[in-house]
Every structure is written in C-alpha cells, then in structure tokens.
Amino acid sequence: MSNNPTSKQLTFMQLISNDRNICKHRGNLAWQPLSKVEIPIIQRDYAQGREREEELRENFLKFLLEAVNGTPKELDFVYGSVKDKIFQPLDGQQRLTTLFLLYWFIAVKENKLNEELKNLLTKFTYETRTSSREFCIDLINKGILYNDEKNISELIIDSSWFFLSWKKDPTIKSMLTMLDSIQQTFQDKTEVWSKLNNISFHYIELQNFGLSDDLYIKMNARGKPLTDFEIFKAKFEQHINQESWEESAETTETFSHKIDTQWTDLFWIHRDDNNKIDNSILKFITNIAMLFYAQSIEIYDNKYEKDNVINEHEIKSKNKSIKDKAAKREQIERRIAKLFNNYSTVQAEDFAIKDAFEFLYNTLDLFSKNDNDKLIPKKLNLWNFIYNEKSLFEENIKTDETTTYKQRVLFYAQIQYLLSNSIDDTSFYNWMRVVRNIAENSTIDSTATFIGAINLIKELSNGCKFIYNYLSTTKIQSSFAKEQVKEEIGKAKIIINKPELKKLIHQIEDTNFCKGRISFALFCIGYDNEKTELNNLDADKLYNIYEVIRNNFENLNEELPDNFKRAFLTIGKNDYYEVWNSSWSWNFDCHKRWLLKTYNDLKEFSNSTDWKRNYLKELCNLLVNKSFVDIINSYIQKIDCFEKLPNWKQRLIKEEKLLEGATFILIPNDNSYCILAWQQRPSKENKIKKINHYGLKVHSFVTD
C-alpha cells in the first residue's frame, strides 16, 4: 500500500465516467477511467436496505435530499484497490450502492436513461452473488415502466425478467426496500438529475493492496459472517474462471448464474426450519465430489499429501515402497473419509478436472427439472435407505444427521439413471431394485467398500435401462459384492426366460426376511442358479416357500414363540442350539448354547453354507403343509426317533411353555440334563426356580 495515497473528490457519475479529463491527480498523472466498480465478496450483502435499518435508511436519504435541495454534501472517504481497471471498495460499499440506486431511480423517473447512461451504470456491479450482479444489469438494461402510483419494488418484481428466486438474495431484497424508500423520499421532487452533483465523496485508491485471504478474514469480521457455502462458492467460481471451463457458455447457463437462480429454487423447496439452504447445497456438492472421486479414482495433485502417504506406508511396512497408483488410491480414500465426516471441508480443488465440474453441473441440472428431486421408484420399498417418505435427494442433503455410504450409493445409481436422459417407470423400478438388493446385502461402511460399490454401479449403469437383459448377457468385471451380483444375474435369467415369475421373485425379495436376497427360498426348492436348468424351476413350490416366509418370518424383531423353539428341536439332529456353543459356564461346569431369541436370528441359518441352512430348509418345507404344533405332534408320534432322545429333550419338545422366554441352554458333556437360562433376572419372589425331575433342571436367572 502506498504510504501517501492521493484523495480525489468525486461524484458517483465521475467515479464511473469514461472521461479521462474529469479530474487530475495532484501529481502529473491523468485520471484513468475505470472499467468497473465491483463490490467484492468480502463485503457480504447490502445492508442499508434491511428492514431493521429503517431509521438509518431514512436519515441517510434525508441527508441526500438536503443536497438535492441545494446544500452540497460530502459522504466521507471511499477507498479500495484497483486491478486491471476494476475498483473494489474496501469501505463505502453501502453508500455507493445507495447512490447507484438513487441515480437509476432519478434517471428512470426523469426519462434520462439513454444508452450512454445505461453503459455507465452497468459498470457498477456485485461480485458477492451472481444474482445481485445480474439483477443490477437487468434493472438498468430491461428496466420498468415507471408508475408513481405503485411501489417501485412491485413494478420490478412483476417484470418478466425478474426471477422469483432473487427475492431470497439478501442484497436484492435490501435494494428493493431501499428503492421504495428512495421513491417515497424523492417522488415529489422535480429536475433532480443535475442536482445529484451536489453529492460527493473522497476517493482514495490504495496502491498494491490485493484482496488476500488475511484481508478477507479481517474485513469479514466487520459484518455478517459468510457461510461455508458462500466461501466455497466464491473460490469455486474463481476456479472455474481460471480453468476457462465456461468461456464459451451463455451467461444464463453458467454455474454462477444457475446457482443463484434455478438451483437455488431447487434447494429452497427443501429449506430447513430456519429457512436456510446454504448447508444443504454444500452437502450436495460434497456428495458429488465424493461420488466422482470414487468413480474416477482421480485426485488433485498435492505433493505434500502424497509424500505423507508414502512416508507413513514405508514406516508401517518397514521401508517397503508403495506404487504411485496405490498412493493415489490411499489419498482418495482419505479425502472421501474427510468429506464424509465433515461436508463443510469441501474445496474448489475437489473438482480438479473438467469432468468433475461437469458431473456436478449436470447433476444439479438433473434435480432442478421435472421434480427429479422428489423421484423415487413407485411401489419399491427402499427399507431404511429413506425415512419419513423422503426421497434419496432429501436424504443426501440432510444436515441434521449423517447420510450413510449406502444411501450415497443408491443416490449415485439414481443419478446414473437420470443421466441416461429419458425416464421409464418400469426400467427405473427394475434398476433401483437391483441396486437396492446389492446395497442391502453388501458391506459398505468404509471408503474402500464405498469405492468398490460405486464402481460396480458405474459398470452396471451401462445397462440401467434394461438391467435384466444386461445382467443375463454381460460378464460383470467388478468383484465387489460378488455373491449378491451372482444372485442378481441368476434372477435376471429367470425373469428373462420366465417373465411370469418376475412378480413372485419381486415379492420374495420384498419380504423383511429376505430383503433382496432370495437364494434361501430357491435353495428350499432345490434350485441352484448355476447348476439347475431353468425348466426345472418349480414355480408352485417357490410360491409355497414365499407363503411360509411371509406368514412366519416377517416380524423379524418379534421373539421366537415357545412352539417355534419346540418345533425347531424336531429337525435334523435336534440340536439347532449348536449354532453357538463356544461359551463355557464356570458356575455350572458345562457349555452354554444359544436358543435364539428373535426371528431375525434365523438369518444366520438362511445365509450359512453349512448344516444350519439345511436345518431351516427342512422346517420351511414342513411348514408348507403343517403348523408348528402339527410338526411337534407328528414328531412325537415317531416313536423310534422320539424315544431315543434324552429325557430332558423329550420334555422340552412335548411340554408347552418350558422354553418360553429361555435364551440359553446349558448341557453337560454326559448329556444327562440341561439348564435353561433367561437373559433378564426374575423377581425376588421367583429368584430361583429348579426342576429336577426326569433329568431336567431349570434356573430362571442369568448364567455367567
């Protein structure tokens, strides 16, 4: 900064004038006309028009009215820096904006707004928000037909060029309020234009004074703090300009224009209780950055971070080197994890290449059209992926709780489908069903698994419009969720070759017990996707198993009733409790087994690859024609089987309510008796209950 900056007394018109001779420096240098007067991002929004500033506004306009009435007025100092002939005021923004509005109003009222004046007035602009900048441009060039019987703000808002979303811009809102006050103050005055020269200020240009980050922080402390989104937006727009990504784009199609108009309207619909949207927009942008990192495996070049990864790896692996590709992958995983944990840490550099920028731009465009933000597959249960009838879009912009990796995977699948242009309800339903099944039956809880899932969905999205045909004819390269993908391929082949079974397969998928994974239902009827001929698939048997599952296993959190546990003891080797026998009770000197608690515990049986699956299969096939009680009675009548069992096991099968509520069973090595245990301690009156008859002991307390 110059130690002795020179002051020049100017009017607003002189500041924006193109006349080199309008004033002279005190030295020998001539006045250099400015190409633009630009309110910088650090100045936040225009405040003199705020509703709560009514007294300040009225006093200032009365002060200006005195100048119009013949008393010259000076507005103190206006100072700032000039770069490339663009003046950015560091102090004086409020006064300059009010003068701009006053000059415009008088020019309109007195019919002075010719092309030359329009060109001069358009030199005054805002960097703060694109909407503020474009409002000023349209106000000057498109204007209004002045009518002093209506508030000027109403005339502006009713104009065809005015975006309704601009009403949410605090600067524009304040400008409209100020214009109404200017109208009330000056509407009865005539021939005001020439008298505006009575209003001046002292202009000081601060040499070599750039808008550094330090200055930004200091200046921001003077007024309302900028939100994380506004800081990101300012830097991101600079990033776009530096990369020349929009140099040939129409103004109305640029990121800066749309983020303040069309895209703002999109998020305004989903505003929070305080009518705030900045955090939601920022989280959306963060999600897109994460998704692009995962699908592209590309990240901005940061030597420090890369060296950090390499050094840490060498320390852990005792000086073994790491390849650049692996180091990049590690950088990406760390970056995704950071964004997942705190969406406000997103940076302009997270969109390092044009493809990333275009992915963000196109996605914002997608959801701002045709109510795509509310789009969900009709009649498809998305289980815990969405809550309270929200859409995936809403789940991915919520700021009051975490969005899971799985929710982001489904959101990515929706984006990929929308990017394929047309929407067909049936194909969209089929596509999202397949992705839902994969997400539900996969582990996606880390950056590594998230990247794997995204790349699988990216590969499958090549066939998103005809997913069943694609799965049945295309070799899938991704190894993520291999078993579930194998099942989806098998189901796709059934649906393509036996379309009449599509509804039944979907019904089985939608049960709470299966949740997208129907391999157990197919196993129950002896069908193997890879080995069994399609013609040997018995549709009636499959439907019967569906009915068994639907009627018996749907309330997953419901406790298994006594009759179920008794019936389950009649299957196989009568030892379903061996599902867990690794715990030893030192109090009773025997193994503690698990009697299962809820229907959800049976999931391990249905998904296992050992005896447990056959155990549950046998029960399900019996339930096709019998009730639990029927199964129990039929088994008791099989004398050869039943009487070979130990007395305690015969009693557990035969007698009602002995197993009711029991969670564990303890059996000594000689199999001479059992001890039943409950998870919850009984009342004092019933502290210990023993039955020592026919080799049965029951303790109604928690064992160790």
XYZ file of C-alpha atoms in Angstrom:
704
model
C 0.000 0.000 0.000
C 1.238 3.479 -0.799
C 2.260 5.457 2.266
C 0.672 8.635 0.891
C -2.455 7.679 -1.053
C -3.989 10.574 -3.015
C -7.568 11.685 -2.338
C -9.869 12.893 -5.161
C -13.280 14.433 -4.550
C -15.724 12.730 -6.923
C -19.398 12.310 -7.570
C -20.801 8.882 -8.338
C -21.030 9.735 -12.048
C -17.429 10.909 -12.059
C -16.331 7.634 -10.483
C -17.899 5.591 -13.281
C -17.259 8.138 -16.057
C -15.199 7.379 -19.170
C -13.848 10.947 -19.337
C -10.085 10.980 -18.707
C -10.097 14.711 -18.029
C -12.774 14.709 -15.395
C -10.197 15.245 -12.667
C -6.450 15.313 -12.194
C -4.086 13.811 -9.701
C -2.165 16.271 -7.576
C 0.853 14.989 -9.484
C 1.263 14.793 -13.239
C -0.727 11.584 -13.851
C -4.069 11.882 -15.622
C -7.203 10.228 -14.275
C -7.586 6.742 -15.701
C -11.248 5.756 -16.224
C -12.371 2.565 -14.513
C -13.805 -0.324 -16.483
C -15.852 -1.463 -13.484
C -16.742 -0.703 -9.876
C -17.142 -4.108 -8.293
C -18.400 -4.811 -4.766
C -16.134 -7.677 -3.612
C -17.163 -10.893 -1.942
C -15.760 -9.733 1.415
C -18.414 -7.042 1.725
C -21.241 -9.561 2.097
C -24.725 -8.212 1.312
C -26.129 -4.676 1.018
C -27.284 -3.645 4.493
C -28.816 -0.166 4.254
C -31.968 -1.667 2.798
C -32.516 -4.213 5.556
C -35.902 -3.939 7.228
C -34.405 -3.389 10.672
C -32.275 -0.483 9.355
C -35.279 1.773 8.699
C -34.048 4.666 10.872
C -30.552 4.592 9.332
C -32.072 4.498 5.841
C -34.453 7.400 6.439
C -31.745 9.567 7.985
C -29.330 8.913 5.137
C -31.951 9.673 2.461
C -32.913 12.913 4.271
C -29.217 13.819 4.204
C -29.139 13.234 0.420
C -32.394 15.155 -0.005
C -30.721 18.214 1.526
C -28.088 18.010 -1.244
C -30.827 17.917 -3.874
C -32.432 20.910 -2.174
C -29.239 22.895 -2.738
C -26.838 22.105 0.124
C -23.724 20.207 -1.159
C -22.988 17.082 0.874
C -19.814 15.037 1.265
C -20.030 11.325 2.125
C -16.596 10.960 3.701
C -13.984 8.578 2.215
C -14.488 5.757 -0.252
C -11.336 3.706 -0.634
C -10.248 0.462 -2.158
C -7.888 -1.206 -4.622
C -7.732 -1.157 -8.425
C -6.605 -4.090 -10.506
C -6.995 -4.247 -14.288
C -9.045 -1.024 -14.047
C -11.531 -2.702 -11.697
C -12.124 -0.776 -8.462
C -13.072 -2.894 -5.449
C -14.138 -0.727 -2.490
C -12.999 -1.825 0.926
C -15.031 0.908 2.571
C -18.004 2.666 1.012
C -19.978 -0.200 -0.455
C -23.196 0.787 1.322
C -23.003 4.427 0.213
C -22.031 3.570 -3.384
C -24.903 1.075 -3.693
C -27.405 3.635 -2.413
C -26.036 6.242 -4.853
C -26.296 3.748 -7.699
C -29.958 3.104 -6.839
C -30.662 6.817 -6.454
C -29.105 7.675 -9.830
C -31.031 4.841 -11.503
C -34.347 5.890 -9.943
C -33.985 9.562 -10.895
C -32.875 8.585 -14.414
C -35.978 6.408 -14.843
C -38.315 8.935 -13.248
C -36.980 11.841 -15.335
C -36.508 9.792 -18.519
C -32.722 10.222 -18.583
C -31.846 6.561 -19.027
C -30.386 6.572 -22.566
C -27.916 4.021 -23.954
C -24.874 6.009 -22.891
C -26.089 6.231 -19.292
C -27.017 2.559 -19.295
C -23.449 1.689 -20.309
C -22.070 3.798 -17.477
C -24.409 2.457 -14.808
C -23.638 -1.152 -15.773
C -20.058 -0.503 -14.686
C -21.345 -0.767 -11.112
C -21.623 -4.472 -10.236
C -21.541 -7.053 -7.453
C -19.138 -9.963 -7.040
C -20.932 -11.131 -3.897
C -23.642 -13.116 -5.667
C -24.288 -13.688 -9.341
C -27.953 -12.944 -8.713
C -27.091 -9.481 -7.311
C -24.892 -8.756 -10.297
C -27.468 -9.874 -12.837
C -30.256 -8.046 -11.051
C -28.338 -4.770 -11.423
C -27.707 -5.459 -15.123
C -31.357 -6.257 -15.861
C -32.551 -3.347 -13.737
C -30.560 -0.993 -15.985
C -30.991 -2.606 -19.400
C -34.517 -4.034 -19.160
C -35.937 -1.739 -16.527
C -39.556 -0.856 -15.861
C -42.296 1.492 -16.983
C -42.338 3.934 -14.076
C -45.679 4.494 -12.353
C -45.688 6.579 -9.178
C -48.987 5.018 -8.091
C -47.299 1.698 -7.346
C -44.322 0.853 -5.193
C -41.301 0.583 -7.427
C -40.396 -2.785 -5.872
C -43.750 -4.174 -7.068
C -43.106 -2.901 -10.591
C -39.714 -4.626 -10.595
C -40.930 -7.931 -9.143
C -43.812 -8.027 -11.637
C -41.404 -7.574 -14.558
C -40.909 -10.579 -16.856
C -37.130 -10.510 -16.371
C -37.281 -10.782 -12.572
C -36.513 -14.259 -11.150
C -38.646 -15.111 -8.125
C -35.587 -16.744 -6.561
C -33.967 -13.287 -6.470
C -36.334 -12.399 -3.653
C -34.220 -14.708 -1.477
C -30.996 -12.829 -2.250
C -30.453 -10.551 0.803
C -28.745 -7.878 -1.320
C -31.569 -7.731 -3.873
C -34.163 -7.767 -1.111
C -32.405 -4.816 0.530
C -32.125 -2.986 -2.803
C -35.876 -3.298 -3.366
C -36.556 -1.952 0.114
C -34.175 0.957 -0.465
C -35.765 1.763 -3.843
C -39.178 2.015 -2.180
C -37.695 4.415 0.391
C -35.993 6.456 -2.350
C -39.327 6.653 -4.178
C -41.107 7.908 -1.065
C -38.385 10.489 -0.406
C -37.828 11.843 -3.936
C -41.022 11.164 -5.897
C -42.375 14.713 -5.377
C -39.101 16.337 -6.419
C -38.590 17.509 -9.999
C -35.460 18.174 -12.072
C -33.306 16.300 -9.605
C -30.814 14.802 -12.066
C -28.439 17.773 -12.329
C -28.630 18.378 -8.581
C -27.175 14.941 -7.820
C -23.768 16.532 -8.476
C -24.133 18.117 -5.036
C -23.372 14.671 -3.547
C -19.682 13.768 -3.482
C -17.127 11.693 -1.579
C -13.356 11.488 -1.234
C -11.998 8.676 -3.374
C -8.720 7.050 -2.312
C -7.046 4.360 -4.356
C -4.880 2.063 -2.241
C -1.912 1.030 -4.377
C -0.679 -2.595 -4.389
C -3.369 -3.675 -1.981
C -4.656 -7.081 -3.084
C -7.579 -8.914 -1.529
C -5.562 -11.557 0.291
C -7.041 -14.279 2.475
C -5.829 -12.407 5.573
C -7.627 -9.254 4.449
C -10.702 -11.331 3.673
C -10.783 -12.654 7.219
C -10.206 -9.216 8.750
C -12.820 -7.487 6.609
C -15.346 -10.230 7.148
C -15.181 -9.571 10.874
C -16.781 -6.157 10.220
C -20.169 -7.540 9.308
C -22.278 -10.661 8.950
C -20.042 -13.745 8.641
C -20.089 -15.565 5.339
C -21.365 -19.115 5.385
C -19.133 -22.044 4.445
C -21.106 -22.334 1.227
C -20.560 -18.691 0.268
C -16.833 -19.029 0.870
C -16.722 -22.202 -1.229
C -18.849 -20.626 -3.946
C -16.625 -17.571 -4.297
C -13.494 -19.685 -4.582
C -15.178 -22.220 -6.867
C -16.310 -19.533 -9.317
C -12.753 -18.212 -9.403
C -11.556 -21.791 -10.001
C -13.990 -22.189 -12.918
C -12.784 -18.938 -14.459
C -9.132 -19.800 -14.023
C -9.667 -23.148 -15.740
C -11.730 -21.470 -18.534
C -14.377 -24.167 -18.230
C -17.215 -21.802 -19.204
C -15.544 -19.353 -21.559
C -17.986 -20.134 -24.384
C -21.110 -20.554 -22.197
C -24.073 -18.199 -22.320
C -24.350 -16.072 -19.180
C -27.633 -17.681 -18.168
C -26.069 -21.148 -18.474
C -23.045 -20.503 -16.264
C -22.591 -22.097 -12.865
C -22.604 -18.715 -11.117
C -25.928 -17.757 -12.714
C -27.695 -21.047 -12.082
C -26.508 -21.446 -8.502
C -28.232 -18.152 -7.690
C -31.405 -18.786 -9.666
C -32.641 -22.148 -10.901
C -30.592 -24.272 -8.484
C -31.376 -22.030 -5.537
C -35.072 -22.651 -6.210
C -34.374 -26.395 -6.068
C -32.892 -26.239 -2.565
C -35.337 -23.605 -1.357
C -38.081 -26.215 -1.576
C -36.109 -28.292 0.938
C -35.057 -25.435 3.233
C -34.693 -26.086 6.945
C -36.876 -24.740 9.752
C -34.849 -21.522 9.785
C -35.309 -21.013 6.033
C -31.640 -21.801 5.433
C -30.324 -23.696 2.411
C -26.580 -22.983 2.268
C -25.587 -26.086 4.236
C -27.845 -28.310 2.131
C -26.278 -27.031 -1.079
C -22.803 -27.520 0.343
C -23.583 -31.088 1.408
C -24.952 -31.868 -2.056
C -21.748 -30.552 -3.637
C -19.691 -32.600 -1.178
C -21.635 -35.744 -2.076
C -20.935 -35.182 -5.757
C -17.234 -34.684 -5.017
C -17.170 -37.988 -3.090
C -19.009 -39.834 -5.851
C -16.702 -38.509 -8.533
C -13.594 -39.402 -6.543
C -14.938 -42.931 -6.163
C -15.854 -43.416 -9.818
C -12.797 -41.749 -11.360
C -10.008 -42.605 -8.894
C -8.503 -39.211 -9.717
C -7.452 -36.514 -7.265
C -5.808 -33.112 -7.444
C -2.025 -33.121 -7.343
C -0.783 -32.462 -3.825
C 2.857 -33.455 -3.361
C 2.733 -32.895 0.396
C -0.200 -35.289 0.892
C 1.283 -37.833 -1.489
C 4.653 -37.774 0.312
C 2.803 -38.123 3.605
C 1.053 -41.271 2.397
C 4.311 -42.732 1.074
C 6.217 -41.977 4.295
C 3.511 -43.465 6.502
C 3.400 -46.591 4.340
C 7.186 -47.028 4.492
C 7.134 -46.731 8.284
C 4.361 -49.310 8.654
C 5.807 -51.721 6.083
C 9.435 -51.333 7.193
C 10.680 -49.336 4.187
C 8.801 -51.266 1.508
C 7.987 -48.936 -1.380
C 4.457 -48.114 -2.494
C 3.447 -47.610 -6.110
C 2.082 -44.269 -7.290
C -1.272 -45.849 -8.108
C -1.638 -47.236 -4.591
C -0.548 -43.915 -3.095
C -3.181 -42.100 -5.154
C -5.829 -44.596 -4.059
C -4.872 -44.002 -0.433
C -5.104 -40.219 -0.929
C -8.575 -40.591 -2.420
C -9.770 -42.814 0.409
C -8.541 -40.302 2.975
C -10.179 -37.422 1.131
C -13.511 -39.244 0.868
C -13.362 -40.093 4.578
C -12.739 -36.455 5.459
C -15.646 -35.271 3.316
C -17.866 -37.988 4.796
C -17.067 -36.845 8.330
C -17.411 -33.114 7.597
C -19.115 -31.923 4.419
C -18.089 -28.305 5.043
C -14.440 -29.196 4.281
C -15.146 -29.430 0.545
C -12.849 -27.252 -1.578
C -12.791 -25.952 -5.122
C -9.801 -28.260 -5.708
C -12.065 -31.271 -5.105
C -13.244 -30.584 -8.658
C -9.779 -30.672 -10.152
C -10.716 -31.641 -13.689
C -13.424 -30.520 -16.063
C -15.171 -33.908 -15.934
C -15.718 -33.427 -12.184
C -17.134 -29.936 -12.730
C -19.451 -31.168 -15.490
C -20.632 -34.047 -13.283
C -21.628 -31.526 -10.607
C -23.204 -29.121 -13.112
C -25.195 -31.838 -14.901
C -26.381 -33.392 -11.650
C -27.636 -30.070 -10.315
C -29.431 -29.567 -13.602
C -30.996 -33.015 -13.396
C -32.543 -32.498 -9.991
C -33.798 -28.994 -10.736
C -36.017 -30.297 -13.548
C -39.226 -32.314 -13.663
C -39.405 -32.797 -9.879
C -36.481 -35.230 -10.075
C -35.567 -34.225 -6.522
C -38.750 -35.984 -5.378
C -38.234 -39.020 -7.613
C -38.450 -42.454 -6.018
C -39.276 -45.759 -7.748
C -43.014 -46.245 -7.430
C -44.081 -49.027 -5.044
C -40.473 -50.067 -4.368
C -39.699 -50.470 -0.691
C -36.331 -48.844 -0.026
C -36.381 -50.055 3.603
C -34.070 -47.995 5.805
C -32.470 -46.139 2.895
C -35.109 -43.414 3.188
C -37.158 -42.230 6.155
C -40.470 -40.451 6.609
C -41.388 -40.704 2.926
C -38.379 -38.670 1.856
C -36.576 -39.055 -1.442
C -32.963 -40.098 -1.928
C -32.216 -36.488 -2.855
C -33.524 -35.301 0.502
C -31.602 -37.997 2.368
C -28.404 -36.819 0.695
C -28.800 -33.130 1.574
C -29.993 -33.504 5.166
C -27.646 -31.739 7.573
C -29.094 -32.770 10.921
C -27.822 -36.350 10.690
C -25.320 -38.473 8.804
C -26.013 -39.770 5.313
C -24.702 -43.340 5.132
C -22.405 -44.692 2.454
C -25.224 -46.991 1.312
C -27.616 -44.064 0.871
C -24.992 -42.342 -1.266
C -24.600 -45.477 -3.385
C -28.337 -45.558 -4.112
C -28.258 -41.829 -4.829
C -25.420 -42.412 -7.302
C -27.476 -45.118 -9.006
C -30.365 -42.683 -9.352
C -28.030 -40.056 -10.834
C -26.635 -42.552 -13.337
C -30.142 -43.435 -14.458
C -31.173 -39.785 -14.818
C -28.035 -39.062 -16.837
C -29.306 -41.542 -19.415
C -31.981 -38.926 -20.242
C -35.496 -40.378 -20.537
C -37.271 -41.906 -17.545
C -39.344 -45.031 -17.911
C -41.121 -46.078 -14.720
C -40.613 -49.807 -15.283
C -36.924 -49.688 -16.180
C -36.215 -47.234 -13.354
C -38.041 -49.511 -10.918
C -36.090 -52.579 -12.084
C -32.765 -50.716 -11.953
C -33.228 -49.312 -8.468
C -34.484 -52.697 -7.235
C -31.277 -54.420 -8.342
C -29.105 -51.713 -6.771
C -31.174 -51.805 -3.578
C -30.678 -55.568 -3.322
C -26.915 -55.223 -3.775
C -26.578 -52.375 -1.272
C -28.699 -54.136 1.340
C -26.717 -57.364 1.123
C -23.221 -55.883 0.964
C -20.848 -54.347 3.448
C -20.472 -50.667 2.537
C -19.127 -48.994 5.645
C -15.703 -47.657 4.669
C -14.085 -45.615 1.924
C -12.672 -48.770 0.318
C -16.027 -50.569 0.171
C -17.739 -47.335 -0.913
C -15.363 -47.019 -3.877
C -15.930 -50.679 -4.743
C -19.712 -50.241 -4.661
C -19.643 -47.066 -6.770
C -17.520 -48.686 -9.448
C -19.816 -51.707 -9.565
C -22.855 -49.441 -10.005
C -20.987 -47.425 -12.636
C -20.352 -50.634 -14.579
C -23.935 -51.869 -14.214
C -25.304 -48.447 -15.220
C -24.357 -49.251 -18.817
C -27.473 -51.391 -18.763
C -29.641 -49.373 -16.381
C -32.422 -49.021 -18.974
C -32.618 -52.802 -19.482
C -30.921 -54.173 -16.388
C -32.267 -57.736 -16.520
C -31.203 -58.203 -20.146
C -27.830 -56.666 -19.336
C -27.198 -58.909 -16.328
C -28.230 -62.065 -18.158
C -25.959 -61.450 -21.153
C -22.965 -59.452 -19.869
C -19.916 -60.607 -17.919
C -19.537 -58.331 -14.901
C -15.930 -57.300 -14.302
C -16.262 -55.826 -10.818
C -15.568 -58.219 -7.950
C -17.490 -56.161 -5.401
C -20.496 -57.893 -3.787
C -19.647 -60.952 -5.843
C -22.196 -63.311 -4.294
C -25.109 -60.882 -4.474
C -24.238 -59.933 -8.058
C -24.186 -63.646 -8.893
C -27.684 -63.923 -7.419
C -28.891 -60.869 -9.381
C -27.591 -62.474 -12.584
C -29.428 -65.702 -11.751
C -32.697 -63.877 -11.033
C -32.304 -61.858 -14.219
C -32.018 -65.059 -16.275
C -35.170 -66.423 -14.642
C -37.070 -63.184 -15.340
C -35.931 -63.020 -18.973
C -36.744 -66.672 -19.664
C -39.782 -66.990 -17.408
C -41.312 -63.481 -17.231
C -44.361 -64.875 -15.454
C -42.133 -65.407 -12.380
C -40.981 -61.785 -12.182
C -43.767 -60.751 -9.799
C -43.128 -63.708 -7.474
C -39.375 -63.070 -7.380
C -40.035 -59.428 -6.516
C -42.481 -60.453 -3.794
C -39.907 -62.735 -2.189
C -37.244 -60.007 -2.460
C -39.540 -57.564 -0.683
C -40.095 -59.718 2.406
C -38.396 -58.471 5.538
C -36.757 -61.839 5.981
C -35.113 -61.946 2.544
C -34.601 -58.229 1.844
C -33.382 -58.652 -1.703
C -31.604 -61.962 -1.187
C -33.767 -64.913 -2.249
C -31.093 -67.618 -2.533
C -32.520 -69.368 0.538
C -36.014 -69.542 -0.986
C -34.528 -71.057 -4.157
C -32.433 -73.423 -2.021
C -35.582 -74.662 -0.286
C -36.991 -75.908 -3.608
C -33.667 -77.400 -4.730
C -32.914 -74.757 -7.365
C -29.312 -73.656 -7.958
C -28.752 -70.640 -10.222
C -25.583 -72.118 -11.681
C -26.439 -75.825 -11.856
C -30.186 -76.254 -12.278
C -31.908 -75.961 -15.636
C -34.457 -73.156 -15.767
C -37.107 -75.608 -16.903
C -36.737 -77.466 -13.615
C -37.696 -74.435 -11.538
C -40.970 -75.397 -9.834
C -42.987 -72.163 -9.591
C -45.615 -73.691 -7.288
C -43.001 -74.843 -4.784
C -41.353 -71.444 -4.877
C -44.681 -69.761 -4.195
C -45.284 -72.094 -1.242
C -41.935 -71.156 0.302
C -42.784 -67.481 -0.221
C -46.016 -68.024 1.726
C -44.123 -69.781 4.532
C -41.675 -66.896 4.813
C -44.384 -64.237 4.543
C -46.625 -65.885 7.145
C -43.993 -66.939 9.662
C -40.800 -64.874 9.452
C -41.846 -61.288 8.659
C -41.752 -59.750 12.125
C -38.002 -60.031 12.496
C -37.770 -58.379 15.891
C -40.558 -60.477 17.375
C -39.429 -63.072 19.910
C -39.490 -66.677 18.798
C -42.518 -68.339 20.458
C -42.354 -71.488 22.514
C -43.993 -73.535 19.727
C -41.362 -72.463 17.226
C -38.500 -73.481 19.523
C -40.169 -76.810 20.269
C -40.817 -77.496 16.572
C -37.274 -76.478 15.680
C -35.952 -79.142 18.110
C -37.622 -81.843 15.992
C -35.440 -81.058 12.950
C -32.220 -82.798 11.918
C -30.136 -83.858 14.904
C -32.430 -81.957 17.264
C -29.640 -79.527 18.094
C -30.253 -76.140 16.459
C -28.817 -74.604 19.627
C -25.368 -75.685 18.422
C -25.409 -72.556 16.261
C -23.381 -71.101 19.131
C -21.549 -73.219 21.692
C -18.244 -71.524 22.305
C -19.042 -70.173 25.771
C -18.281 -72.126 28.938
C -20.189 -71.609 32.175
C -17.836 -71.994 35.123
C -20.732 -71.862 37.572
C -22.328 -74.972 36.090
C -19.279 -76.624 34.574
C -20.776 -77.066 31.112
C -21.158 -75.441 27.692
C -23.703 -72.703 27.172
C -25.665 -72.891 23.892
C -27.966 -70.346 22.277
C -31.689 -70.997 21.894
C -32.129 -67.962 19.589
C -34.275 -65.014 20.559
C -35.979 -63.399 17.566
C -36.903 -64.336 14.017
C -34.050 -62.127 12.871
C -31.643 -64.628 14.439
C -32.687 -67.131 11.783
C -30.966 -65.032 9.113
C -27.715 -66.773 10.006
C -29.349 -70.115 9.240
C -30.702 -68.947 5.881
C -27.390 -67.432 4.713
C -24.976 -70.065 6.032
C -23.207 -72.635 3.883
C -23.206 -75.442 6.471
C -25.754 -77.602 8.300
C -27.757 -74.615 9.552
C -29.173 -73.840 6.120
C -30.433 -77.398 5.673
C -31.867 -77.299 9.171
C -34.044 -74.259 8.404
C -34.864 -75.578 4.922
C -36.331 -78.752 6.449
C -38.521 -76.724 8.806
C -39.735 -74.428 5.987
C -40.702 -77.351 3.780
C -42.665 -78.883 6.662
C -44.421 -75.547 7.241
C -45.802 -75.628 3.699
C -48.489 -78.072 4.888
C -48.229 -78.034 8.696
C -48.352 -75.699 11.657
C -45.707 -75.676 14.400
C -47.988 -77.743 16.616
C -48.586 -80.255 13.795
C -44.837 -80.622 13.317
C -44.353 -81.233 17.049
C -47.159 -83.815 17.306
C -46.035 -85.672 14.170
C -42.514 -85.967 15.549
C -43.673 -87.236 18.950
C -45.571 -89.990 17.149
C -42.327 -91.176 15.527
C -41.519 -93.463 18.426
C -38.184 -94.680 17.053
C -36.901 -91.099 16.812
C -38.531 -89.502 19.790
C -37.731 -92.104 22.455
C -34.052 -92.143 21.563
C -33.754 -88.562 22.789
C -32.592 -87.764 26.355
C -35.439 -87.275 28.796
C -34.782 -83.537 29.142
C -35.024 -83.065 25.358
C -38.242 -85.108 25.135
C -39.764 -82.871 27.777
C -38.669 -79.675 26.015
C -40.391 -80.845 22.820
C -43.508 -82.269 24.470
C -44.293 -79.816 27.253
C -45.571 -76.333 26.470
C -44.003 -73.176 27.900
C -40.818 -74.769 29.237
C -38.830 -72.972 26.523
C -40.883 -69.809 26.660
C -38.524 -66.858 27.003
C -35.454 -69.047 27.512
C -32.386 -67.717 25.725
C -29.612 -70.153 26.654
C -29.370 -73.848 27.321
C -26.522 -75.411 29.283
C -25.752 -79.085 28.652
C -23.063 -81.126 30.437
C -20.755 -83.387 28.462
C -22.627 -86.546 29.543
C -25.913 -85.102 28.184
C -27.675 -86.156 31.394
C -29.610 -82.928 31.988
C -29.963 -79.347 30.814
C -30.176 -75.979 32.472
C -32.262 -73.230 30.871
C -31.311 -69.602 31.394
C -33.108 -66.326 30.831
C -31.398 -63.099 29.823
C -33.355 -60.995 32.338
C -33.210 -61.634 36.047
C -36.517 -62.718 37.662
C -38.253 -61.042 40.568
C -37.108 -61.677 44.131
C -40.151 -63.880 44.764
C -39.088 -66.135 41.915
C -35.344 -65.774 42.222
C -34.519 -69.426 41.629
C -36.776 -71.994 40.094
C -35.461 -75.541 39.890
C -36.977 -78.531 38.249
C -35.012 -81.695 38.863
C -37.332 -84.324 37.526
C -36.591 -86.756 34.703
C -33.200 -85.147 34.323
C -34.391 -81.548 33.806
C -33.136 -78.543 35.721
C -34.340 -75.026 35.043
C -32.682 -71.936 36.556
C -34.503 -68.680 35.978
C -31.507 -66.375 36.229
C -28.704 -65.160 34.027
C -25.755 -67.509 33.870
C -22.204 -66.324 33.508
